Amino acid sequence: MSVTRADFPAGFLFSTATSAYQIEGHGFGGAGRTHWDTFARRPGAVLNGDDGAVACDHYHRWPEDLDLVRDGGFDAYRFSTSWARIMPDGRSLNPEGLAFYDRLVDGMLDRGIKPMATLYHWELPQALSDKGGWTARDTVLRFADFTEVVARKLGDRLHSVAPVNEPWCVAWLSHYHGHHAPGLSTLRDGVRAMHHVALAHGMAAAVLRDERVPNVGAATNFEAALPATDREIDIAAAERFDGIYNRWFLGAMFRGAYPDDVLEGFGDHMPDRWQDDMATIHQPLDWFGINYYTCNRVIDTGGEWPALGSVVGPLPKTDMGWEIYPQGLTDLLGWIARDYTQETPLFVTENGMAHADVPGAEDAARIDFLDQHLQACLKAIETGVPLTGYTAWSLLDNFEWALGYEKRFGLIHVDYDTQARTPKASYHAMARALTDG
Ligand code: FCB
C-alpha cells in the first residue's frame, strides 16, 4: 500500500464491516425466518439456492473474528443487528438473540474496537414481509419498536448507529428491480418502499435520539452517475438515475425534500399524505455514511419511465463486473459535502471488491483497489471534505445476497466446508498500513 495511517488526519477511523445475515448463521439462536430465506427458495433468485442458514458461523466464532478485527489494526467494526434474530416475528422479543449482540458489543469493547452498529442490513422478518413488508407503512412502525429495543439494550456502549443500510437497495433494488428479497418488480411497490424506507430512517433516528444514543448517522449507497454517450437523452437518463439512486435519500435526509424530477416520475404511486412525513425523515444527523463501489454508465432505454439502462464501460472490473473508478469516490464526497451535508462529518461506510482468490495468493488486485480508494479519500480531504473514517468491505468472505457464496469480498478467506479463516495478503497489507504509520 502506498498510504498509511500517518497520511490521514489525526483521529481518522479505520473500520471493517460485515452484516448479520451475511455471516452469522441465521439457523442458530432462535432467529426467525426472513424474506431472504424465502427468496432463496425461489428458483433462480439466488445462485445455487444458497441462503444464510450457516454462512460463516460467526454466531459461534465471533471471538476469533473480533480478534482478527483487532489484529488487523482497525479502530472500529461496522456490524449489524438482525431484526429477525432479535424479534423472530418482527414484534416479540427473542432474549437469546438480543443476548448475542450484548456479548458481541462487549467483545468489541474488550478488544478496544469501537462498535459501529447498523440496525437493518436487510433481513426483514418474514412475518412482516407477509403483511406487505416495506410497501406497508406498518413495517415502519414495527421498525421503530425494534430500534427502541436495540437502543435500550446496547445504546450506552455503541460508538455510532445507522438505522438502515443502503436504503436504495432495500427499496428500489428489491421492489422495483426485483433483484433482492422480496423480489417485487413494479413501479408502485418500488415507490412505496422508497418512501417507507426513508421514513424508517427518520423514525428510527428520532427514537435513537430520545433514547440518548450518541452519534446517529446513516449508511447510504452511491454510484457515480455517468452518461454512457454524449447524446442528450443519455445525459438526461444519467440525471434521472442520479435522482433515484443518489439524490432521493440525500434530499429527504438533509433538505427534508425529495428531488422534484424523481417525484414527477413517481407520480400518484406515492403513499397518501407522504408530505406529512418529511419533517420526521429530516432528522439532524451526527455523521453521514457513504457506501461506494463503482460508477454506472447510463443510457435511455426508450421504455417506460424511468427508462434506465446501463452499458459496460472500459475500465478494469472486479469479479462483480463493476468498473474500478476511485475518482468517482472523490467526486461524490465533494458534491455531497458541498450540496447537502456541509459540515456534517462524512464516513466511508463500505468500499471493497470481489475477487476470486485462494489462500496464500498474492491478492494484488484487492490491495491496489483499497490503496486507490484510500488515495481517493485523501484527495477529498485535501479539498476540505470533512471525511472522518473509512470502512473496508468486508472482514470475511460471506453470503453475497443473490450471488450466494461465489463472490469473495473478504480481507479474510473463509473455507465454507471447514469454516477456517485465512487472512489474505490484503488483510496483512491493511494491518501494516494501519499499525506502521
Ligand atoms: C453492498 C451491501 C453489502 C455487500 C456489498 C458488496 O451493497 O451493503 O452487504 O453486499 O454491497
XYZ file of C-alpha atoms and ligand atoms in Angstrom:
448
model
C 0.000 0.000 0.000
C 1.249 3.453 -0.806
C -0.705 5.081 2.047
C -0.568 4.565 5.784
C -2.494 5.825 8.779
C 0.035 8.663 9.114
C -1.195 10.209 5.845
C -4.660 10.808 7.334
C -5.752 13.485 9.791
C -5.391 12.624 13.487
C -8.443 10.766 14.740
C -9.429 9.395 11.311
C -11.044 5.998 11.961
C -10.351 2.830 10.034
C -13.023 0.219 10.144
C -14.054 -3.021 8.501
C -17.592 -4.250 8.025
C -19.887 -7.247 7.816
C -23.614 -7.704 8.202
C -25.655 -10.095 10.295
C -27.349 -12.317 7.730
C -24.222 -12.486 5.569
C -22.017 -14.031 8.265
C -23.781 -15.133 11.450
C -25.567 -18.319 10.500
C -29.230 -17.489 10.698
C -30.198 -21.044 11.600
C -28.735 -20.635 15.092
C -30.023 -18.998 18.245
C -33.766 -18.937 17.666
C -33.754 -16.402 14.813
C -36.987 -16.095 12.840
C -37.480 -16.713 9.160
C -36.560 -13.741 6.975
C -37.607 -12.710 3.497
C -34.125 -13.750 2.328
C -34.802 -17.328 3.429
C -37.959 -17.232 1.361
C -36.306 -15.541 -1.622
C -33.539 -18.165 -1.637
C -36.193 -20.848 -2.222
C -37.492 -19.104 -5.331
C -35.996 -20.870 -8.373
C -33.292 -18.756 -9.964
C -33.417 -15.933 -7.411
C -30.191 -16.746 -5.532
C -27.210 -18.506 -7.048
C -27.356 -22.227 -6.174
C -30.360 -21.519 -3.932
C -27.895 -20.599 -1.168
C -29.106 -18.928 1.995
C -27.632 -17.597 5.244
C -28.528 -20.571 7.482
C -24.875 -21.315 8.272
C -22.920 -18.615 6.413
C -19.604 -18.055 8.268
C -20.889 -19.457 11.561
C -19.957 -16.150 13.144
C -22.691 -16.777 15.727
C -20.280 -19.243 17.340
C -16.940 -17.987 16.048
C -17.288 -14.291 16.857
C -14.411 -14.183 19.398
C -11.957 -15.372 16.729
C -13.432 -12.915 14.234
C -13.150 -9.964 16.600
C -9.537 -10.946 17.314
C -8.943 -10.634 13.577
C -10.510 -7.151 13.532
C -8.213 -6.076 16.363
C -5.100 -7.688 14.891
C -5.805 -6.026 11.553
C -5.208 -2.686 13.252
C -8.795 -1.497 12.785
C -10.202 1.103 15.173
C -13.830 0.205 14.597
C -16.029 -2.631 13.412
C -19.216 -1.981 11.486
C -21.666 -4.800 12.218
C -25.431 -5.097 12.018
C -28.181 -6.343 14.293
C -30.598 -8.820 12.771
C -34.202 -7.820 13.305
C -35.363 -11.422 12.780
C -32.843 -12.705 15.331
C -33.927 -10.212 17.985
C -37.641 -10.317 17.097
C -38.314 -13.505 15.130
C -41.817 -12.432 14.067
C -40.888 -8.761 13.891
C -42.713 -7.980 17.142
C -41.901 -10.268 20.058
C -38.542 -10.457 21.724
C -36.143 -13.408 21.482
C -33.917 -12.767 24.534
C -31.316 -15.200 23.213
C -30.975 -13.113 20.063
C -30.520 -9.863 21.932
C -28.012 -11.532 24.267
C -25.856 -12.430 21.268
C -25.371 -8.748 20.390
C -24.781 -7.931 24.025
C -21.844 -10.369 24.058
C -20.642 -9.148 20.673
C -20.564 -5.481 21.691
C -18.781 -6.289 24.945
C -16.369 -8.429 22.926
C -15.523 -5.393 20.789
C -15.033 -3.131 23.783
C -12.832 -5.746 25.480
C -10.583 -5.647 22.437
C -10.508 -1.859 22.135
C -12.703 -1.867 18.993
C -15.371 0.815 18.533
C -18.785 -0.759 17.776
C -20.462 0.873 14.759
C -23.957 -0.610 14.575
C -26.333 -0.734 11.646
C -29.813 -1.702 12.758
C -31.180 -3.078 9.496
C -28.993 -4.749 6.920
C -31.783 -6.450 5.011
C -33.134 -9.454 6.926
C -36.778 -8.485 7.248
C -38.769 -10.930 9.399
C -40.927 -12.980 7.038
C -43.984 -12.352 9.215
C -43.721 -8.653 8.311
C -42.978 -9.389 4.690
C -46.237 -11.382 4.612
C -48.041 -8.207 5.623
C -46.512 -6.161 2.815
C -43.006 -5.532 4.163
C -41.608 -2.170 3.096
C -44.585 -1.480 0.853
C -46.664 -1.193 4.056
C -46.467 1.692 6.477
C -46.952 -0.620 9.451
C -43.468 -2.083 8.906
C -42.038 1.363 9.631
C -43.803 1.475 12.985
C -42.565 -2.006 13.838
C -39.040 -0.888 12.899
C -39.295 1.997 15.344
C -40.203 -0.513 18.087
C -37.249 -2.718 17.146
C -34.986 0.331 17.243
C -36.123 1.093 20.769
C -35.316 -2.442 21.928
C -31.792 -2.301 20.495
C -31.211 1.239 21.749
C -32.179 0.329 25.313
C -30.011 -2.772 25.397
C -26.892 -1.645 23.524
C -27.152 2.110 23.146
C -24.866 3.062 26.001
C -21.961 1.073 24.520
C -22.188 1.864 20.800
C -19.773 4.227 19.124
C -22.266 5.049 16.376
C -25.543 3.872 14.867
C -27.049 3.954 11.372
C -30.660 2.802 11.095
C -30.829 1.373 7.552
C -28.021 0.063 5.383
C -28.323 1.269 1.779
C -31.926 2.475 1.591
C -31.828 2.393 -2.232
C -31.091 -1.349 -2.186
C -33.753 -2.010 0.428
C -36.326 -0.140 -1.617
C -35.577 0.146 -5.346
C -33.303 -2.827 -6.000
C -35.677 -5.121 -4.103
C -39.137 -3.762 -5.016
C -38.658 -2.265 -8.489
C -35.772 -4.250 -9.996
C -36.713 -7.360 -8.005
C -33.073 -8.415 -7.712
C -33.114 -8.743 -3.927
C -35.702 -10.044 -1.467
C -38.653 -9.829 -1.588
C -38.181 -9.744 -5.366
C -41.055 -7.403 -6.273
C -40.865 -5.511 -9.531
C -43.478 -2.864 -10.046
C -43.100 0.896 -10.059
C -45.801 1.196 -7.401
C -44.099 -1.209 -4.970
C -40.746 0.443 -5.634
C -42.091 3.933 -4.993
C -43.888 2.961 -1.782
C -40.776 1.269 -0.474
C -38.692 4.359 -1.372
C -40.863 6.453 0.923
C -41.343 3.937 3.731
C -37.625 3.170 3.985
C -36.869 6.896 4.192
C -39.469 7.210 6.914
C -37.996 4.196 8.729
C -34.656 6.014 8.783
C -36.236 9.156 10.201
C -38.395 7.455 12.817
C -35.512 5.297 13.988
C -33.180 8.308 14.182
C -35.762 10.062 16.362
C -36.091 7.018 18.642
C -32.313 6.772 18.977
C -32.153 10.405 19.995
C -34.963 10.000 22.503
C -33.048 7.079 23.980
C -29.922 9.275 24.109
C -27.898 7.040 21.841
C -24.868 9.031 20.663
C -23.606 9.525 17.135
C -26.631 8.807 14.974
C -25.991 8.698 11.229
C -26.833 6.860 8.028
C -25.187 4.413 5.613
C -26.338 5.252 2.120
C -25.064 3.869 -1.186
C -23.923 5.975 -4.111
C -22.741 5.323 -7.648
C -21.028 7.824 -9.883
C -23.736 8.539 -12.485
C -22.085 8.870 -15.914
C -23.973 9.219 -19.195
C -22.851 6.357 -21.473
C -22.725 8.668 -24.507
C -22.943 12.386 -25.147
C -26.447 12.046 -26.596
C -28.908 14.425 -24.932
C -31.226 11.582 -23.943
C -28.448 9.655 -22.197
C -27.342 12.757 -20.331
C -30.928 13.187 -19.160
C -31.102 9.479 -18.259
C -27.954 9.780 -16.119
C -29.635 12.670 -14.338
C -32.711 10.520 -13.646
C -30.509 7.687 -12.407
C -28.683 10.134 -10.156
C -32.011 11.349 -8.809
C -33.356 7.930 -7.885
C -30.085 6.422 -6.727
C -28.123 9.292 -5.210
C -30.369 12.303 -4.526
C -33.627 10.751 -3.241
C -32.493 9.846 0.268
C -29.891 12.609 0.451
C -32.559 15.206 -0.343
C -35.002 13.772 2.169
C -32.446 13.405 4.956
C -30.655 16.737 4.525
C -33.254 19.068 2.972
C -36.492 17.494 4.056
C -37.459 17.347 0.377
C -37.394 14.695 -2.306
C -35.949 15.760 -5.669
C -38.690 17.220 -7.908
C -37.535 15.388 -11.024
C -37.971 11.999 -9.325
C -41.255 12.932 -7.631
C -42.681 13.754 -11.025
C -41.928 10.238 -12.268
C -43.173 8.602 -9.082
C -46.483 10.430 -9.535
C -49.520 9.106 -7.734
C -47.725 5.954 -6.624
C -46.518 7.894 -3.585
C -48.423 6.943 -0.420
C -51.196 9.327 0.664
C -50.086 12.299 2.730
C -46.407 11.495 2.293
C -45.681 15.202 2.679
C -46.628 14.956 6.352
C -43.675 12.600 6.924
C -40.934 14.843 5.573
C -40.196 16.561 8.875
C -39.744 13.157 10.519
C -37.367 11.989 7.789
C -35.359 15.210 8.042
C -33.639 14.462 11.359
C -30.406 16.086 12.475
C -27.578 13.604 11.879
C -24.205 13.483 13.607
C -22.496 11.885 10.619
C -23.306 10.598 7.170
C -22.023 7.313 5.727
C -21.297 6.631 2.079
C -21.035 3.146 0.599
C -19.152 3.334 -2.672
C -18.162 0.628 -5.118
C -18.398 1.796 -8.719
C -19.836 4.007 -11.432
C -22.835 3.451 -13.672
C -22.795 4.325 -17.413
C -26.377 5.180 -18.036
C -28.419 5.023 -21.246
C -32.010 5.864 -22.059
C -33.768 2.617 -22.997
C -36.669 4.357 -24.657
C -39.041 2.300 -22.493
C -41.400 3.310 -19.705
C -40.248 5.839 -17.090
C -37.584 5.846 -15.767
C -36.267 4.084 -18.923
C -32.828 3.447 -17.480
C -30.254 1.015 -18.764
C -26.501 0.646 -18.341
C -23.662 -0.291 -20.629
C -20.360 -1.913 -19.790
C -17.610 0.681 -19.521
C -13.934 0.486 -20.467
C -12.257 0.454 -17.047
C -10.823 -2.655 -15.340
C -13.513 -4.567 -13.449
C -13.934 -6.531 -10.251
C -15.465 -10.017 -10.165
C -18.865 -8.353 -9.874
C -18.238 -6.808 -13.287
C -18.124 -3.424 -11.561
C -15.724 -0.869 -13.020
C -12.959 0.311 -10.718
C -13.344 4.086 -10.571
C -11.738 5.679 -7.484
C -12.140 9.205 -8.877
C -15.891 8.665 -8.504
C -15.447 8.458 -4.749
C -13.507 11.727 -4.601
C -16.134 13.421 -6.768
C -19.089 12.075 -4.764
C -17.602 13.083 -1.434
C -17.017 16.553 -2.855
C -20.508 17.239 -4.167
C -22.315 15.525 -1.287
C -20.476 17.758 1.198
C -20.904 20.890 -0.912
C -24.551 20.488 -1.874
C -26.066 18.574 1.053
C -24.140 17.667 4.174
C -21.821 20.698 4.548
C -20.086 20.474 7.945
C -21.571 17.078 8.869
C -18.728 14.578 9.275
C -18.678 12.028 6.441
C -17.600 8.413 6.760
C -16.995 5.858 4.011
C -19.087 3.042 5.488
C -18.323 0.487 2.741
C -15.786 0.097 -0.042
C -14.149 -3.015 -1.418
C -14.030 -5.501 -4.259
C -14.979 -9.069 -5.090
C -12.028 -11.053 -6.281
C -11.640 -14.808 -6.689
C -8.539 -15.569 -4.737
C -7.233 -18.602 -2.982
C -5.499 -18.506 0.390
C -1.825 -17.720 0.015
C -2.306 -15.961 -3.336
C -0.916 -12.527 -3.912
C -4.255 -10.675 -3.683
C -2.621 -7.789 -5.509
C -5.828 -6.596 -7.160
C -7.576 -6.062 -3.831
C -4.577 -4.323 -2.293
C -4.440 -1.995 -5.274
C -8.203 -1.346 -5.085
C -8.042 -0.423 -1.398
C -4.959 1.696 -1.942
C -6.520 3.630 -4.823
C -9.704 4.298 -2.874
C -7.814 5.393 0.226
C -5.950 7.807 -2.021
C -9.293 8.988 -3.371
C -10.330 9.708 0.231
C -7.134 11.686 0.808
C -7.815 13.759 -2.309
C -11.260 14.619 -0.973
C -9.837 15.551 2.435
C -7.283 17.838 0.750
C -10.112 19.792 -0.854
C -11.721 20.335 2.554
C -14.271 17.493 2.706
C -14.815 16.602 6.396
C -14.202 12.880 5.912
C -13.605 11.163 9.239
C -13.328 7.452 8.501
C -13.054 4.624 6.003
C -14.524 1.111 6.117
C -13.270 -1.853 4.128
C -15.999 -4.247 2.979
C -15.616 -6.944 4.134
C -13.837 -8.535 7.057
C -14.784 -12.013 5.786
C -15.862 -13.672 2.576
C -19.600 -14.087 3.077
C -23.110 -14.596 1.666
C -23.207 -12.084 -1.171
C -27.009 -11.948 -1.415
C -28.370 -13.003 -4.812
C -24.886 -14.167 -5.796
C -24.669 -16.681 -2.954
C -21.204 -17.583 -1.765
C -19.484 -17.227 -5.105
C -18.219 -13.650 -4.867
C -15.473 -13.136 -2.335
C -15.229 -9.649 -0.828
C -13.282 -10.622 2.309
C -9.940 -9.447 3.585
C -10.056 -12.907 5.123
C -10.748 -16.058 3.163
C -13.426 -18.371 4.523
C -13.429 -22.066 3.663
C -17.146 -22.811 3.856
C -16.564 -26.553 4.416
C -14.299 -26.169 7.434
C -15.060 -22.549 8.410
C -11.308 -21.953 8.523
C -10.389 -18.274 8.336
C -7.215 -17.407 6.410
C -6.165 -13.763 6.241
C -5.409 -12.712 2.668
C -2.467 -10.551 1.628
C -4.837 -7.558 1.578
C -5.566 -8.085 5.279
C -1.845 -8.056 6.050
C -1.309 -5.010 3.827
C -4.070 -3.126 5.660
C -2.656 -4.192 9.027
C 0.771 -2.850 8.066
C -0.678 0.418 6.778
C -2.672 0.890 9.969
C -0.071 -0.078 12.522
C 3.195 1.182 10.978
C 2.051 4.741 10.444
C -23.383 -3.598 -0.500
C -24.026 -4.258 0.691
C -23.180 -5.330 1.328
C -22.433 -6.127 0.292
C -21.675 -5.221 -0.634
C -20.839 -5.929 -1.665
O -24.359 -3.153 -1.371
O -24.298 -3.308 1.683
O -23.994 -6.123 2.134
O -23.311 -6.959 -0.381
O -22.580 -4.390 -1.300
